[in-house]
Amino acid sequence: AYAFKSSGSSISTTGTIGGNNFIGYLSDFRIYNRVLPEHEIKTLYNSELVAWYKFNDSSITMLLDSSGNNFALTNSGTAQFDNNLTCITGNGSVYFANSHYMIIPDTIHPYNIWTANTINGGISFSFWAKLSTLSQAWARILFIQNSTTDWVTILRNNATNQIRFSTGNNSTETYWDTVNSGTTALNYFDNNWHHIVWTFANSSAPNANEWRIYVDNNCILPVSGQSKTSTLDRKSTRLNSSHMSESRM
């Protein structure tokens, strides 16, 4: 397993939220066609994968989808393969900065995935990220967008070392920031690897439309007195991201 490196970042270059791209690495990015329960998040079985990007072996094979569904990435920058860095999982990793990006096919449609299952249905994003403290304010890690008006994104919370999870459009935003747990600040832009999972239940799930966020196998949302619910937009069709290694959906 190897890594690749570029001088760019992000999988999209437009949008109303954020606008900068973080500096660092992602690994093991996945999207599932259901909401992952906690015990599966701890083991991350390979079943029911929509896409799985290991970013392994070469500048060509790093773009391939290991789920068997053939959703290969498009390298839209000058990203270069680098065999000097691997994720802690042993799979490869991607490094970006500035304006380079990778595109997941439009045939991966988050709204369709989110609504497909009528029993405990939803969508889950899972990846490893090594987030640099050099990332700019509002730097985007993951970005799904249909235009400049509708988005699902994970990004740096302004210039802090915390993460913001956000959905919305030009008139409405629903978001949650990893501010603290008790007296302990939840800072993840720290140049270390972290495992991040964000799930969206659909209306068929017991926790209808609820967000669940896990970092390093700990559920940080919902927590006592705090929860978030929202629906995904029908038109959100593109996944945009910055530095990643072995990611799954």
Short mmCIF file of C-alpha atoms in Angstrom, two decimals:
data_model
loop_
_atom_site.label_atom_id
_atom_site.label_comp_id
_atom_site.label_asym_id
_atom_site.label_seq_id
_atom_site.Cartn_x
_atom_site.Cartn_y
_atom_site.Cartn_z
CA ALA A 1 0.00 0.00 0.00
CA TYR A 2 1.29 3.41 -0.94
CA ALA A 3 0.22 7.04 -1.08
CA PHE A 4 0.00 9.73 -3.69
CA LYS A 5 0.74 13.38 -3.39
CA SER A 6 -0.26 16.50 -5.25
CA SER A 7 0.01 20.24 -4.90
CA GLY A 8 -3.76 20.61 -4.81
CA SER A 9 -6.83 19.83 -2.77
CA SER A 10 -10.60 19.26 -2.85
CA ILE A 11 -12.87 17.37 -5.21
CA SER A 12 -14.78 20.50 -6.10
CA THR A 13 -13.68 24.05 -6.73
CA THR A 14 -16.99 25.90 -6.30
CA GLY A 15 -19.51 26.38 -3.55
CA THR A 16 -20.98 28.77 -1.03
CA ILE A 17 -19.69 26.96 2.07
CA GLY A 18 -15.99 26.99 2.84
CA GLY A 19 -14.12 27.59 -0.37
CA ASN A 20 -10.68 26.56 0.83
CA ASN A 21 -9.34 23.02 0.95
CA PHE A 22 -7.63 21.43 3.90
CA ILE A 23 -4.01 20.32 3.95
CA GLY A 24 -3.46 16.72 5.01
CA TYR A 25 -4.50 13.19 4.11
CA LEU A 26 -7.63 11.02 3.90
CA SER A 27 -7.80 7.25 3.80
CA ASP A 28 -10.37 4.45 3.42
CA PHE A 29 -13.32 6.54 2.18
CA ARG A 30 -16.61 4.60 1.84
CA ILE A 31 -20.30 5.27 1.18
CA TYR A 32 -22.86 2.67 2.34
CA ASN A 33 -26.50 2.44 1.25
CA ARG A 34 -27.77 2.31 4.85
CA VAL A 35 -27.10 3.75 8.29
CA LEU A 36 -24.22 1.92 9.96
CA PRO A 37 -24.87 0.75 13.54
CA GLU A 38 -22.14 1.40 16.06
CA HIS A 39 -20.83 -2.17 16.21
CA GLU A 40 -20.29 -2.19 12.44
CA ILE A 41 -18.58 1.16 12.53
CA LYS A 42 -16.05 -0.42 14.86
CA THR A 43 -15.36 -3.25 12.44
CA LEU A 44 -16.37 -1.71 9.08
CA TYR A 45 -17.39 -4.85 7.24
CA ASN A 46 -17.07 -4.72 3.46
CA SER A 47 -20.72 -5.59 2.77
CA GLU A 48 -23.19 -3.17 1.16
CA LEU A 49 -20.45 -0.86 -0.07
CA VAL A 50 -21.28 1.56 -2.86
CA ALA A 51 -17.71 2.74 -3.37
CA TRP A 52 -14.33 2.02 -1.75
CA TYR A 53 -11.16 3.94 -2.59
CA LYS A 54 -7.95 2.50 -1.17
CA PHE A 55 -5.61 4.85 -3.08
CA ASN A 56 -3.06 2.08 -3.54
CA ASP A 57 -0.16 1.07 -5.74
CA SER A 58 0.21 3.68 -8.53
CA SER A 59 -1.11 6.95 -9.95
CA ILE A 60 -3.47 4.86 -12.13
CA THR A 61 -4.71 2.18 -9.73
CA MET A 62 -5.12 4.71 -6.91
CA LEU A 63 -8.22 5.96 -8.77
CA LEU A 64 -9.96 2.57 -8.88
CA ASP A 65 -13.02 1.54 -6.88
CA SER A 66 -12.40 -1.60 -4.80
CA SER A 67 -16.10 -2.20 -4.05
CA GLY A 68 -16.61 -4.02 -7.38
CA ASN A 69 -19.04 -1.35 -8.62
CA ASN A 70 -16.48 0.31 -10.92
CA PHE A 71 -16.97 3.90 -9.75
CA ALA A 72 -13.47 5.01 -10.67
CA LEU A 73 -12.28 8.48 -9.70
CA THR A 74 -11.14 11.18 -12.13
CA ASN A 75 -7.94 13.01 -11.28
CA SER A 76 -8.73 16.63 -12.14
CA GLY A 77 -5.48 18.08 -10.85
CA THR A 78 -1.85 17.09 -11.07
CA ALA A 79 -1.98 14.69 -8.15
CA GLN A 80 1.11 12.52 -8.01
CA PHE A 81 1.59 9.07 -6.52
CA ASP A 82 3.86 8.98 -3.46
CA ASN A 83 4.95 5.67 -1.95
CA ASN A 84 6.37 7.25 1.19
CA LEU A 85 3.13 7.55 3.15
CA THR A 86 0.51 4.99 4.12
CA CYS A 87 -2.53 5.23 6.35
CA ILE A 88 -2.45 3.43 9.69
CA THR A 89 -4.77 0.84 8.11
CA GLY A 90 -1.96 -0.13 5.71
CA ASN A 91 -3.78 1.30 2.69
CA GLY A 92 -2.59 4.21 0.59
CA SER A 93 -3.34 7.87 1.15
CA VAL A 94 -3.87 11.00 -0.90
CA TYR A 95 -2.33 14.40 -0.28
CA PHE A 96 -3.72 17.63 -1.78
CA ALA A 97 -3.21 21.34 -1.39
CA ASN A 98 -4.66 24.44 -3.04
CA SER A 99 -6.73 23.87 -6.22
CA HIS A 100 -6.33 20.23 -7.33
CA TYR A 101 -9.18 17.78 -6.80
CA MET A 102 -10.63 14.36 -7.59
CA ILE A 103 -14.15 13.67 -8.85
CA ILE A 104 -16.32 10.69 -7.96
CA PRO A 105 -18.68 9.77 -10.83
CA ASP A 106 -22.07 11.48 -10.98
CA THR A 107 -23.56 7.97 -11.16
CA ILE A 108 -22.95 7.85 -7.41
CA HIS A 109 -26.03 9.84 -6.41
CA PRO A 110 -26.20 10.46 -2.63
CA TYR A 111 -29.93 11.17 -2.64
CA ASN A 112 -30.69 7.89 -4.44
CA ILE A 113 -28.45 5.94 -2.06
CA TRP A 114 -30.06 7.64 0.94
CA THR A 115 -33.61 6.74 -0.17
CA ALA A 116 -32.98 3.26 -1.67
CA ASN A 117 -33.48 1.12 1.43
CA THR A 118 -36.93 1.20 3.02
CA ILE A 119 -35.86 -0.59 6.21
CA ASN A 120 -33.28 1.19 8.37
CA GLY A 121 -32.22 3.08 5.25
CA GLY A 122 -29.79 5.91 4.82
CA ILE A 123 -26.25 6.69 3.77
CA SER A 124 -22.90 6.56 5.57
CA PHE A 125 -19.55 8.17 4.76
CA SER A 126 -16.45 6.61 6.32
CA PHE A 127 -12.81 7.64 5.95
CA TRP A 128 -9.48 8.17 7.67
CA ALA A 129 -8.15 11.74 7.69
CA LYS A 130 -4.84 13.28 8.68
CA LEU A 131 -5.72 16.97 8.95
CA SER A 132 -2.96 19.53 8.91
CA THR A 133 -2.94 22.56 11.17
CA LEU A 134 -1.78 24.48 8.06
CA SER A 135 -5.23 24.11 6.45
CA GLN A 136 -6.97 27.41 5.73
CA ALA A 137 -10.10 28.61 7.52
CA TRP A 138 -13.26 26.79 6.34
CA ALA A 139 -11.11 24.28 4.42
CA ARG A 140 -13.31 21.51 2.98
CA ILE A 141 -12.58 17.83 3.58
CA LEU A 142 -15.65 16.34 1.87
CA PHE A 143 -18.04 18.25 -0.38
CA ILE A 144 -21.18 17.03 -2.16
CA GLN A 145 -22.82 19.70 -4.27
CA ASN A 146 -25.36 19.98 -7.06
CA SER A 147 -24.79 23.68 -7.73
CA THR A 148 -23.84 26.69 -5.67
CA THR A 149 -27.02 26.33 -3.62
CA ASP A 150 -27.22 22.83 -2.08
CA TRP A 151 -24.47 21.02 -0.21
CA VAL A 152 -23.38 18.32 2.19
CA THR A 153 -19.93 19.07 3.52
CA ILE A 154 -17.35 18.37 6.22
CA LEU A 155 -14.95 21.26 6.72
CA ARG A 156 -12.70 23.09 9.15
CA ASN A 157 -14.68 25.19 11.64
CA ASN A 158 -13.33 28.59 10.64
CA ALA A 159 -9.69 28.81 11.78
CA THR A 160 -10.10 26.50 14.78
CA ASN A 161 -8.83 22.93 14.87
CA GLN A 162 -12.40 21.62 15.08
CA ILE A 163 -14.60 20.08 12.36
CA ARG A 164 -17.97 21.37 11.10
CA PHE A 165 -20.54 18.96 9.63
CA SER A 166 -23.01 20.90 7.46
CA THR A 167 -25.94 20.50 5.09
CA GLY A 168 -28.08 23.18 3.52
CA ASN A 169 -28.63 25.69 0.74
CA ASN A 170 -28.24 29.43 0.29
CA SER A 171 -31.10 30.19 2.69
CA THR A 172 -30.75 27.47 5.35
CA GLU A 173 -27.82 25.67 6.97
CA THR A 174 -27.95 22.82 9.49
CA TYR A 175 -24.57 22.21 11.10
CA TRP A 176 -22.79 20.79 14.12
CA ASP A 177 -19.31 21.70 15.34
CA THR A 178 -16.98 19.44 17.30
CA VAL A 179 -16.55 22.08 19.99
CA ASN A 180 -15.93 20.08 23.13
CA SER A 181 -16.81 17.07 25.25
CA GLY A 182 -17.19 18.32 28.79
CA THR A 183 -14.07 20.40 29.30
CA THR A 184 -12.07 18.64 26.57
CA ALA A 185 -11.87 20.40 23.20
CA LEU A 186 -12.56 18.10 20.22
CA ASN A 187 -9.69 19.26 18.01
CA TYR A 188 -8.92 17.12 14.96
CA PHE A 189 -6.75 19.38 12.78
CA ASP A 190 -3.70 18.12 14.65
CA ASN A 191 -1.54 16.29 12.05
CA ASN A 192 -2.69 12.90 13.36
CA TRP A 193 -4.83 10.19 11.72
CA HIS A 194 -8.51 10.14 12.76
CA HIS A 195 -11.31 7.81 11.69
CA ILE A 196 -14.51 9.73 10.79
CA VAL A 197 -17.98 8.30 10.07
CA TRP A 198 -21.06 10.44 9.29
CA THR A 199 -24.43 8.68 8.87
CA PHE A 200 -27.78 10.06 7.65
CA ALA A 201 -30.86 8.00 8.46
CA ASN A 202 -33.83 8.28 6.11
CA SER A 203 -37.48 8.33 7.18
CA SER A 204 -37.64 4.51 7.35
CA ALA A 205 -35.09 4.29 10.17
CA PRO A 206 -36.05 4.28 13.87
CA ASN A 207 -33.97 7.46 14.27
CA ALA A 208 -35.61 9.12 11.25
CA ASN A 209 -33.42 11.68 9.45
CA GLU A 210 -30.98 11.74 12.36
CA TRP A 211 -27.27 12.44 11.99
CA ARG A 212 -24.75 10.27 13.77
CA ILE A 213 -21.10 11.23 13.89
CA TYR A 214 -18.27 9.02 15.11
CA VAL A 215 -14.62 10.00 15.46
CA ASP A 216 -12.04 7.38 16.43
CA ASN A 217 -14.82 4.90 17.30
CA ASN A 218 -16.48 7.34 19.70
CA CYS A 219 -19.99 8.65 19.07
CA ILE A 220 -19.73 12.44 19.39
CA LEU A 221 -23.26 13.11 18.06
CA PRO A 222 -25.93 12.63 19.28
CA VAL A 223 -24.81 13.47 22.80
CA SER A 224 -26.76 14.51 25.86
CA GLY A 225 -28.91 17.49 24.96
CA GLN A 226 -27.62 17.71 21.39
CA SER A 227 -28.82 16.07 18.18
CA LYS A 228 -29.26 17.01 14.52
CA THR A 229 -31.72 15.91 11.86
CA SER A 230 -31.96 16.89 8.20
CA THR A 231 -32.80 15.43 4.81
CA LEU A 232 -30.53 15.21 1.80
CA ASP A 233 -31.29 17.24 -1.30
CA ARG A 234 -32.50 15.37 -4.37
CA LYS A 235 -30.04 17.18 -6.61
CA SER A 236 -26.85 16.65 -4.66
CA THR A 237 -24.91 14.46 -7.07
CA ARG A 238 -21.20 15.08 -6.65
CA LEU A 239 -18.83 14.13 -3.88
CA ASN A 240 -15.99 16.60 -3.45
CA SER A 241 -13.09 16.03 -1.17
CA SER A 242 -9.56 17.00 -0.39
CA HIS A 243 -6.88 14.75 1.09
CA MET A 244 -7.94 11.16 1.50
CA SER A 245 -6.75 7.61 1.81
CA GLU A 246 -8.89 4.48 1.71
CA SER A 247 -12.36 5.98 1.78
CA ARG A 248 -15.71 4.19 1.64
CA MET A 249 -19.36 5.00 0.98
#
